[in-house]
C-alpha cells in the first residue's frame, strides 16, 4: 500500500469515526440546549463554584451601607436595627433563651439560624436579632411562643397545616383513640387502612397505594419503580424543583456526591421535550407542580436574597398546557410521568394537581397534610408500575421497606383527614379556593402599591412568595420587621409564606395590616434607600468582585473593610 492509499484509508477511518459520533454529539448538544442557563440548571458547575466561594462578612460599619448609602441613611438604619434588637431581646426573651440553650446540640437549628439571611450579614444579625425556635401552643391561625406572644402562623409547618392546627389536633385525638387497642404494632395492618386505600385510589384515580414515612421516601420509591419497570437508568427533574433530600433528585449544591443518573432540564421548554423524545435511557420525569409559581427557580429563601431579582408569577393555563405536552411525550416514549404532589397535593383541589391542571400522571406522591398531623409519604400508581416483582423472573424484585410504614397511628390520623375531605364543608371550601386567595393577594398588593412600597406578593392559591420591585441589598430585613409585627415565618423568611385554609377574611386583614405596617417601618428606617442607578445586575457584579477579591486575598476571607 502506497502513501496515497494510506492517507485515504486514514481519512476514511476518520470520516467513519466522525459519522459514528455525530448522533452522540447531536444528542449531547440537545441536552445542553435543554439545560436552564442558571447555576441551578448546571448542578456540577454549581457545586464547584459553591466550593470556591470564601467566607467573608461586612464589618459593623459596612453592614449598614454596603450599597454606598450616605451617612445619614446608614445611621438611621443602625438606630432602627438596634431598636429592633432591643425589641427582640425583650419580647422574645424566654423563647430565645431556650433556643440558645439547645442550639449547640441541634445541627438543624445551627444550620437554619445561619442561613436566614445572606452570609455576609449573617453573624451580625444572629448576634442581635435572635429568633427563637420554640412555641408552646397553637390555636386558630396563631402560635404562642414561650413569652406568651401570639403570632399569626405564616410558616404553615412546611405546608402540612392545611386546615388549621385545631383540625389536626382533632385528627390525632380521635385517630389515636380509634387504634388504641392495637397500639404500635407494625408489619400487619389495623382495619382502618382499608378506607384510606379506597379514598386514595379515588382521589388519585390510580390503582394501588404504598405507604412510607416521608415524602422523600415516597419519591424514592416512585423513581425506583420507574427504573425497575422501564429498565432504564435516568430520571429527569426540572430545574429548581424540590423533591425531598434524596441524592438522585437533589443534585448540585447541598449534596456532596454528584448524581450521575439525573438530568436537570428546563421546565416549560420545547428543548426539554426534544430530549425526552430522543434519549432512550430516561425512565421517568418528576414534576413538582409548586414550580408553576416560579418555573426553573429554586425554592426562594431569604438567604439568597442578595438583590431584588426574585420573581414569581403563576399562570394556570400556561402550566396546564405545558403538563399536557409533557404528558403526550411521556406516553409516546413510555416514560413514567410522576407528579410529586407532596407539597401541593390537597392544597389546590380535592383531586390534587392532577385535577387542578387536568392532566393524569402514572405515579403520584403525596405527603405532609395527608398524615393528619403525623409523618407520612404515600405513593399511588398504575397497577403495572406499582408491582414489585416479575411473574416471569421471580428473583428480579424491587424492594420497598421501612419499619414504620403503615404505622397504625398514622393510618388512623390519615383516616380522619380523608374523612374530613368527604364533608360538604370541605367541598364548599375547595369550590372557590383560588378566587378567595387571589382576591386576598390582590387586595394586599393594591394596598402595597397605594403606599408606594417596593413589595408585591405572588401566589399559587394559598402559597405565597414575596417579591421586591426595586433593587436593594436589604430586602431580607423585611422578615425581621414582619416578626416584630407578630407574624411567624419559617426560616426561609419571606421566600415562602403558607396560609392555612381556616384563615377568615378578618384574620387575613389583620395579617395584611401587619404586613403593610412592617414594610412601612422598614422604608421609614431607610433600608430601601436607593441611588437610582443601582440595578440587580450591578449588585450582582459588585458581589462577584467582592467574592473574587476575598478569594485571592492573603487572609482568604474575613470582614470587608468599611
Ligand atoms: C414536592 C416535595 N416532594 C418531596 C418532599 C419531601 O417530603 P418530606 O420532607 O416529607 O421528606 C417535599 C418536602 O417539602 C416536597 O415539597
mmCIF file with all atom_site columns, C-alpha atoms in Angstrom, residues 199-343:
data_model
loop_
_atom_site.group_PDB
_atom_site.id
_atom_site.type_symbol
_atom_site.label_atom_id
_atom_site.label_alt_id
_atom_site.label_comp_id
_atom_site.label_asym_id
_atom_site.label_entity_id
_atom_site.label_seq_id
_atom_site.pdbx_PDB_ins_code
_atom_site.Cartn_x
_atom_site.Cartn_y
_atom_site.Cartn_z
_atom_site.occupancy
_atom_site.B_iso_or_equiv
_atom_site.pdbx_formal_charge
_atom_site.auth_seq_id
_atom_site.auth_comp_id
_atom_site.auth_asym_id
_atom_site.auth_atom_id
_atom_site.pdbx_PDB_model_num
ATOM 1   C CA . UNK A 1 199 ? -60.120 7.036  49.226 1.00 0.00 ? 199 UNK A CA 1
ATOM 2   C CA . UNK A 1 200 ? -56.583 7.429  47.925 1.00 0.00 ? 200 UNK A CA 1
ATOM 3   C CA . UNK A 1 201 ? -57.451 5.351  44.885 1.00 0.00 ? 201 UNK A CA 1
ATOM 4   C CA . UNK A 1 202 ? -60.463 7.548  44.255 1.00 0.00 ? 202 UNK A CA 1
ATOM 5   C CA . UNK A 1 203 ? -58.591 10.788 44.789 1.00 0.00 ? 203 UNK A CA 1
ATOM 6   C CA . UNK A 1 204 ? -55.598 9.849  42.651 1.00 0.00 ? 204 UNK A CA 1
ATOM 7   C CA . UNK A 1 205 ? -57.589 7.927  40.052 1.00 0.00 ? 205 UNK A CA 1
ATOM 8   C CA . UNK A 1 206 ? -54.832 5.303  40.278 1.00 0.00 ? 206 UNK A CA 1
ATOM 9   C CA . UNK A 1 207 ? -54.908 1.601  41.110 1.00 0.00 ? 207 UNK A CA 1
ATOM 10  C CA . UNK A 1 208 ? -52.597 0.973  44.028 1.00 0.00 ? 208 UNK A CA 1
ATOM 11  C CA . UNK A 1 209 ? -51.106 2.656  47.052 1.00 0.00 ? 209 UNK A CA 1
ATOM 12  C CA . UNK A 1 210 ? -47.938 2.248  49.118 1.00 0.00 ? 210 UNK A CA 1
ATOM 13  C CA . UNK A 1 211 ? -47.284 3.924  52.450 1.00 0.00 ? 211 UNK A CA 1
ATOM 14  C CA . UNK A 1 212 ? -43.987 5.445  53.514 1.00 0.00 ? 212 UNK A CA 1
ATOM 15  C CA . UNK A 1 213 ? -42.705 7.602  56.317 1.00 0.00 ? 213 UNK A CA 1
ATOM 16  C CA . UNK A 1 214 ? -41.901 10.781 54.455 1.00 0.00 ? 214 UNK A CA 1
ATOM 17  C CA . UNK A 1 215 ? -42.364 12.484 51.127 1.00 0.00 ? 215 UNK A CA 1
ATOM 18  C CA . UNK A 1 216 ? -38.706 11.861 50.355 1.00 0.00 ? 216 UNK A CA 1
ATOM 19  C CA . UNK A 1 217 ? -39.214 8.112  50.648 1.00 0.00 ? 217 UNK A CA 1
ATOM 20  C CA . UNK A 1 218 ? -42.368 8.138  48.552 1.00 0.00 ? 218 UNK A CA 1
ATOM 21  C CA . UNK A 1 219 ? -40.417 9.895  45.788 1.00 0.00 ? 219 UNK A CA 1
ATOM 22  C CA . UNK A 1 220 ? -37.529 7.409  46.141 1.00 0.00 ? 220 UNK A CA 1
ATOM 23  C CA . UNK A 1 221 ? -39.928 4.541  45.676 1.00 0.00 ? 221 UNK A CA 1
ATOM 24  C CA . UNK A 1 222 ? -41.627 6.163  42.683 1.00 0.00 ? 222 UNK A CA 1
ATOM 25  C CA . UNK A 1 223 ? -38.295 6.609  40.903 1.00 0.00 ? 223 UNK A CA 1
ATOM 26  C CA . UNK A 1 224 ? -37.101 3.138  41.839 1.00 0.00 ? 224 UNK A CA 1
ATOM 27  C CA . UNK A 1 225 ? -40.232 1.532  40.436 1.00 0.00 ? 225 UNK A CA 1
ATOM 28  C CA . UNK A 1 226 ? -39.994 3.578  37.247 1.00 0.00 ? 226 UNK A CA 1
ATOM 29  C CA . UNK A 1 227 ? -36.413 2.391  36.750 1.00 0.00 ? 227 UNK A CA 1
ATOM 30  C CA . UNK A 1 228 ? -37.352 -1.194 37.535 1.00 0.00 ? 228 UNK A CA 1
ATOM 31  C CA . UNK A 1 229 ? -40.209 -1.374 35.080 1.00 0.00 ? 229 UNK A CA 1
ATOM 32  C CA . UNK A 1 230 ? -38.682 0.573  32.232 1.00 0.00 ? 230 UNK A CA 1
ATOM 33  C CA . UNK A 1 231 ? -35.212 -0.970 32.754 1.00 0.00 ? 231 UNK A CA 1
ATOM 34  C CA . UNK A 1 232 ? -33.828 2.493  32.084 1.00 0.00 ? 232 UNK A CA 1
ATOM 35  C CA . UNK A 1 233 ? -31.392 4.376  34.270 1.00 0.00 ? 233 UNK A CA 1
ATOM 36  C CA . UNK A 1 234 ? -32.083 8.106  34.207 1.00 0.00 ? 234 UNK A CA 1
ATOM 37  C CA . UNK A 1 235 ? -34.565 10.358 35.873 1.00 0.00 ? 235 UNK A CA 1
ATOM 38  C CA . UNK A 1 236 ? -35.450 13.815 34.661 1.00 0.00 ? 236 UNK A CA 1
ATOM 39  C CA . UNK A 1 237 ? -36.186 16.550 37.145 1.00 0.00 ? 237 UNK A CA 1
ATOM 40  C CA . UNK A 1 238 ? -36.786 20.171 36.309 1.00 0.00 ? 238 UNK A CA 1
ATOM 41  C CA . UNK A 1 239 ? -34.507 22.992 37.232 1.00 0.00 ? 239 UNK A CA 1
ATOM 42  C CA . UNK A 1 240 ? -35.155 24.329 40.742 1.00 0.00 ? 240 UNK A CA 1
ATOM 43  C CA . UNK A 1 241 ? -37.720 21.698 41.714 1.00 0.00 ? 241 UNK A CA 1
ATOM 44  C CA . UNK A 1 242 ? -37.514 20.220 45.200 1.00 0.00 ? 242 UNK A CA 1
ATOM 45  C CA . UNK A 1 243 ? -38.414 16.556 45.602 1.00 0.00 ? 243 UNK A CA 1
ATOM 46  C CA . UNK A 1 244 ? -37.002 15.785 49.044 1.00 0.00 ? 244 UNK A CA 1
ATOM 47  C CA . UNK A 1 245 ? -33.404 15.381 50.016 1.00 0.00 ? 245 UNK A CA 1
ATOM 48  C CA . UNK A 1 246 ? -32.535 12.019 48.469 1.00 0.00 ? 246 UNK A CA 1
ATOM 49  C CA . UNK A 1 247 ? -29.370 12.445 46.375 1.00 0.00 ? 247 UNK A CA 1
ATOM 50  C CA . UNK A 1 248 ? -30.680 11.413 42.945 1.00 0.00 ? 248 UNK A CA 1
ATOM 51  C CA . UNK A 1 249 ? -33.390 14.077 42.995 1.00 0.00 ? 249 UNK A CA 1
ATOM 52  C CA . UNK A 1 250 ? -31.207 16.708 44.638 1.00 0.00 ? 250 UNK A CA 1
ATOM 53  C CA . UNK A 1 251 ? -28.092 17.107 42.534 1.00 0.00 ? 251 UNK A CA 1
ATOM 54  C CA . UNK A 1 252 ? -25.903 20.156 42.977 1.00 0.00 ? 252 UNK A CA 1
ATOM 55  C CA . UNK A 1 253 ? -25.274 22.342 45.998 1.00 0.00 ? 253 UNK A CA 1
ATOM 56  C CA . UNK A 1 254 ? -26.295 20.594 49.200 1.00 0.00 ? 254 UNK A CA 1
ATOM 57  C CA . UNK A 1 255 ? -25.424 17.107 48.004 1.00 0.00 ? 255 UNK A CA 1
ATOM 58  C CA . UNK A 1 256 ? -21.770 16.108 48.426 1.00 0.00 ? 256 UNK A CA 1
ATOM 59  C CA . UNK A 1 257 ? -21.837 13.484 45.663 1.00 0.00 ? 257 UNK A CA 1
ATOM 60  C CA . UNK A 1 258 ? -22.771 14.028 42.020 1.00 0.00 ? 258 UNK A CA 1
ATOM 61  C CA . UNK A 1 259 ? -25.995 12.450 40.800 1.00 0.00 ? 259 UNK A CA 1
ATOM 62  C CA . UNK A 1 260 ? -24.823 10.595 37.711 1.00 0.00 ? 260 UNK A CA 1
ATOM 63  C CA . UNK A 1 261 ? -28.179 9.341  36.551 1.00 0.00 ? 261 UNK A CA 1
ATOM 64  C CA . UNK A 1 262 ? -30.157 12.538 36.790 1.00 0.00 ? 262 UNK A CA 1
ATOM 65  C CA . UNK A 1 263 ? -30.870 15.049 34.047 1.00 0.00 ? 263 UNK A CA 1
ATOM 66  C CA . UNK A 1 264 ? -31.864 18.515 35.232 1.00 0.00 ? 264 UNK A CA 1
ATOM 67  C CA . UNK A 1 265 ? -33.801 20.146 32.402 1.00 0.00 ? 265 UNK A CA 1
ATOM 68  C CA . UNK A 1 266 ? -35.578 23.428 31.745 1.00 0.00 ? 266 UNK A CA 1
ATOM 69  C CA . UNK A 1 267 ? -39.230 23.392 32.694 1.00 0.00 ? 267 UNK A CA 1
ATOM 70  C CA . UNK A 1 268 ? -41.842 24.655 30.222 1.00 0.00 ? 268 UNK A CA 1
ATOM 71  C CA . UNK A 1 269 ? -39.432 24.256 27.331 1.00 0.00 ? 269 UNK A CA 1
ATOM 72  C CA . UNK A 1 270 ? -39.618 22.547 23.960 1.00 0.00 ? 270 UNK A CA 1
ATOM 73  C CA . UNK A 1 271 ? -35.886 21.831 24.260 1.00 0.00 ? 271 UNK A CA 1
ATOM 74  C CA . UNK A 1 272 ? -36.612 19.502 27.145 1.00 0.00 ? 272 UNK A CA 1
ATOM 75  C CA . UNK A 1 273 ? -39.340 17.708 25.236 1.00 0.00 ? 273 UNK A CA 1
ATOM 76  C CA . UNK A 1 274 ? -36.842 17.128 22.431 1.00 0.00 ? 274 UNK A CA 1
ATOM 77  C CA . UNK A 1 275 ? -34.510 15.424 24.921 1.00 0.00 ? 275 UNK A CA 1
ATOM 78  C CA . UNK A 1 276 ? -37.340 13.225 26.154 1.00 0.00 ? 276 UNK A CA 1
ATOM 79  C CA . UNK A 1 277 ? -38.215 12.317 22.578 1.00 0.00 ? 277 UNK A CA 1
ATOM 80  C CA . UNK A 1 278 ? -34.693 11.391 21.604 1.00 0.00 ? 278 UNK A CA 1
ATOM 81  C CA . UNK A 1 279 ? -32.984 9.706  24.584 1.00 0.00 ? 279 UNK A CA 1
ATOM 82  C CA . UNK A 1 280 ? -33.592 6.074  25.274 1.00 0.00 ? 280 UNK A CA 1
ATOM 83  C CA . UNK A 1 281 ? -32.275 5.931  28.838 1.00 0.00 ? 281 UNK A CA 1
ATOM 84  C CA . UNK A 1 282 ? -34.976 8.021  30.528 1.00 0.00 ? 282 UNK A CA 1
ATOM 85  C CA . UNK A 1 283 ? -37.080 6.078  32.998 1.00 0.00 ? 283 UNK A CA 1
ATOM 86  C CA . UNK A 1 284 ? -39.187 8.881  34.446 1.00 0.00 ? 284 UNK A CA 1
ATOM 87  C CA . UNK A 1 285 ? -39.911 12.578 34.651 1.00 0.00 ? 285 UNK A CA 1
ATOM 88  C CA . UNK A 1 286 ? -40.605 14.180 38.006 1.00 0.00 ? 286 UNK A CA 1
ATOM 89  C CA . UNK A 1 287 ? -42.828 17.229 38.219 1.00 0.00 ? 287 UNK A CA 1
ATOM 90  C CA . UNK A 1 288 ? -43.335 19.352 41.298 1.00 0.00 ? 288 UNK A CA 1
ATOM 91  C CA . UNK A 1 289 ? -46.380 21.490 40.448 1.00 0.00 ? 289 UNK A CA 1
ATOM 92  C CA . UNK A 1 290 ? -45.349 24.063 43.036 1.00 0.00 ? 290 UNK A CA 1
ATOM 93  C CA . UNK A 1 291 ? -42.810 25.193 40.442 1.00 0.00 ? 291 UNK A CA 1
ATOM 94  C CA . UNK A 1 292 ? -45.708 26.663 38.471 1.00 0.00 ? 292 UNK A CA 1
ATOM 95  C CA . UNK A 1 293 ? -45.242 29.705 40.720 1.00 0.00 ? 293 UNK A CA 1
ATOM 96  C CA . UNK A 1 294 ? -41.607 30.150 39.723 1.00 0.00 ? 294 UNK A CA 1
ATOM 97  C CA . UNK A 1 295 ? -40.591 27.762 36.923 1.00 0.00 ? 295 UNK A CA 1
ATOM 98  C CA . UNK A 1 296 ? -36.888 26.884 36.835 1.00 0.00 ? 296 UNK A CA 1
ATOM 99  C CA . UNK A 1 297 ? -36.064 28.787 40.025 1.00 0.00 ? 297 UNK A CA 1
ATOM 100 C CA . UNK A 1 298 ? -35.063 27.242 43.329 1.00 0.00 ? 298 UNK A CA 1
ATOM 101 C CA . UNK A 1 299 ? -37.431 27.424 46.255 1.00 0.00 ? 299 UNK A CA 1
ATOM 102 C CA . UNK A 1 300 ? -36.980 31.052 47.287 1.00 0.00 ? 300 UNK A CA 1
ATOM 103 C CA . UNK A 1 301 ? -35.202 31.640 50.590 1.00 0.00 ? 301 UNK A CA 1
ATOM 104 C CA . UNK A 1 302 ? -34.106 34.934 52.108 1.00 0.00 ? 302 UNK A CA 1
ATOM 105 C CA . UNK A 1 303 ? -30.534 33.647 52.462 1.00 0.00 ? 303 UNK A CA 1
ATOM 106 C CA . UNK A 1 304 ? -30.321 34.030 48.675 1.00 0.00 ? 304 UNK A CA 1
ATOM 107 C CA . UNK A 1 305 ? -31.988 37.447 48.690 1.00 0.00 ? 305 UNK A CA 1
ATOM 108 C CA . UNK A 1 306 ? -28.870 39.354 47.716 1.00 0.00 ? 306 UNK A CA 1
ATOM 109 C CA . UNK A 1 307 ? -30.784 41.688 45.392 1.00 0.00 ? 307 UNK A CA 1
ATOM 110 C CA . UNK A 1 308 ? -34.374 42.070 44.172 1.00 0.00 ? 308 UNK A CA 1
ATOM 111 C CA . UNK A 1 309 ? -34.237 39.583 41.314 1.00 0.00 ? 309 UNK A CA 1
ATOM 112 C CA . UNK A 1 310 ? -36.619 37.102 42.937 1.00 0.00 ? 310 UNK A CA 1
ATOM 113 C CA . UNK A 1 311 ? -39.507 36.706 40.525 1.00 0.00 ? 311 UNK A CA 1
ATOM 114 C CA . UNK A 1 312 ? -42.715 34.726 40.655 1.00 0.00 ? 312 UNK A CA 1
ATOM 115 C CA . UNK A 1 313 ? -45.892 34.612 38.646 1.00 0.00 ? 313 UNK A CA 1
ATOM 116 C CA . UNK A 1 314 ? -48.460 31.868 38.343 1.00 0.00 ? 314 UNK A CA 1
ATOM 117 C CA . UNK A 1 315 ? -50.201 31.215 35.020 1.00 0.00 ? 315 UNK A CA 1
ATOM 118 C CA . UNK A 1 316 ? -52.503 28.238 35.474 1.00 0.00 ? 316 UNK A CA 1
ATOM 119 C CA . UNK A 1 317 ? -53.344 27.873 31.801 1.00 0.00 ? 317 UNK A CA 1
ATOM 120 C CA . UNK A 1 318 ? -49.737 28.034 30.622 1.00 0.00 ? 318 UNK A CA 1
ATOM 121 C CA . UNK A 1 319 ? -48.656 25.441 33.185 1.00 0.00 ? 319 UNK A CA 1
ATOM 122 C CA . UNK A 1 320 ? -51.580 23.156 32.340 1.00 0.00 ? 320 UNK A CA 1
ATOM 123 C CA . UNK A 1 321 ? -50.646 23.381 28.637 1.00 0.00 ? 321 UNK A CA 1
ATOM 124 C CA . UNK A 1 322 ? -47.060 22.504 29.477 1.00 0.00 ? 322 UNK A CA 1
ATOM 125 C CA . UNK A 1 323 ? -48.127 19.472 31.523 1.00 0.00 ? 323 UNK A CA 1
ATOM 126 C CA . UNK A 1 324 ? -50.343 18.305 28.673 1.00 0.00 ? 324 UNK A CA 1
ATOM 127 C CA . UNK A 1 325 ? -47.467 18.462 26.209 1.00 0.00 ? 325 UNK A CA 1
ATOM 128 C CA . UNK A 1 326 ? -45.218 16.703 28.681 1.00 0.00 ? 326 UNK A CA 1
ATOM 129 C CA . UNK A 1 327 ? -47.843 14.009 29.218 1.00 0.00 ? 327 UNK A CA 1
ATOM 130 C CA . UNK A 1 328 ? -48.083 13.396 25.481 1.00 0.00 ? 328 UNK A CA 1
ATOM 131 C CA . UNK A 1 329 ? -44.322 12.977 25.051 1.00 0.00 ? 329 UNK A CA 1
ATOM 132 C CA . UNK A 1 330 ? -44.054 10.695 28.077 1.00 0.00 ? 330 UNK A CA 1
ATOM 133 C CA . UNK A 1 331 ? -46.852 8.498  26.709 1.00 0.00 ? 331 UNK A CA 1
ATOM 134 C CA . UNK A 1 332 ? -45.245 8.427  23.263 1.00 0.00 ? 332 UNK A CA 1
ATOM 135 C CA . UNK A 1 333 ? -41.836 7.417  24.703 1.00 0.00 ? 333 UNK A CA 1
ATOM 136 C CA . UNK A 1 334 ? -43.101 5.121  27.511 1.00 0.00 ? 334 UNK A CA 1
ATOM 137 C CA . UNK A 1 335 ? -41.526 7.384  30.098 1.00 0.00 ? 335 UNK A CA 1
ATOM 138 C CA . UNK A 1 336 ? -43.167 7.266  33.516 1.00 0.00 ? 336 UNK A CA 1
ATOM 139 C CA . UNK A 1 337 ? -44.672 10.636 34.430 1.00 0.00 ? 337 UNK A CA 1
ATOM 140 C CA . UNK A 1 338 ? -44.517 11.242 38.169 1.00 0.00 ? 338 UNK A CA 1
ATOM 141 C CA . UNK A 1 339 ? -46.368 14.106 39.827 1.00 0.00 ? 339 UNK A CA 1
ATOM 142 C CA . UNK A 1 340 ? -44.777 14.902 43.129 1.00 0.00 ? 340 UNK A CA 1
ATOM 143 C CA . UNK A 1 341 ? -47.740 16.342 44.980 1.00 0.00 ? 341 UNK A CA 1
ATOM 144 C CA . UNK A 1 342 ? -46.165 16.111 48.415 1.00 0.00 ? 342 UNK A CA 1
ATOM 145 C CA . UNK A 1 343 ? -46.480 19.873 48.779 1.00 0.00 ? 343 UNK A CA 1
#
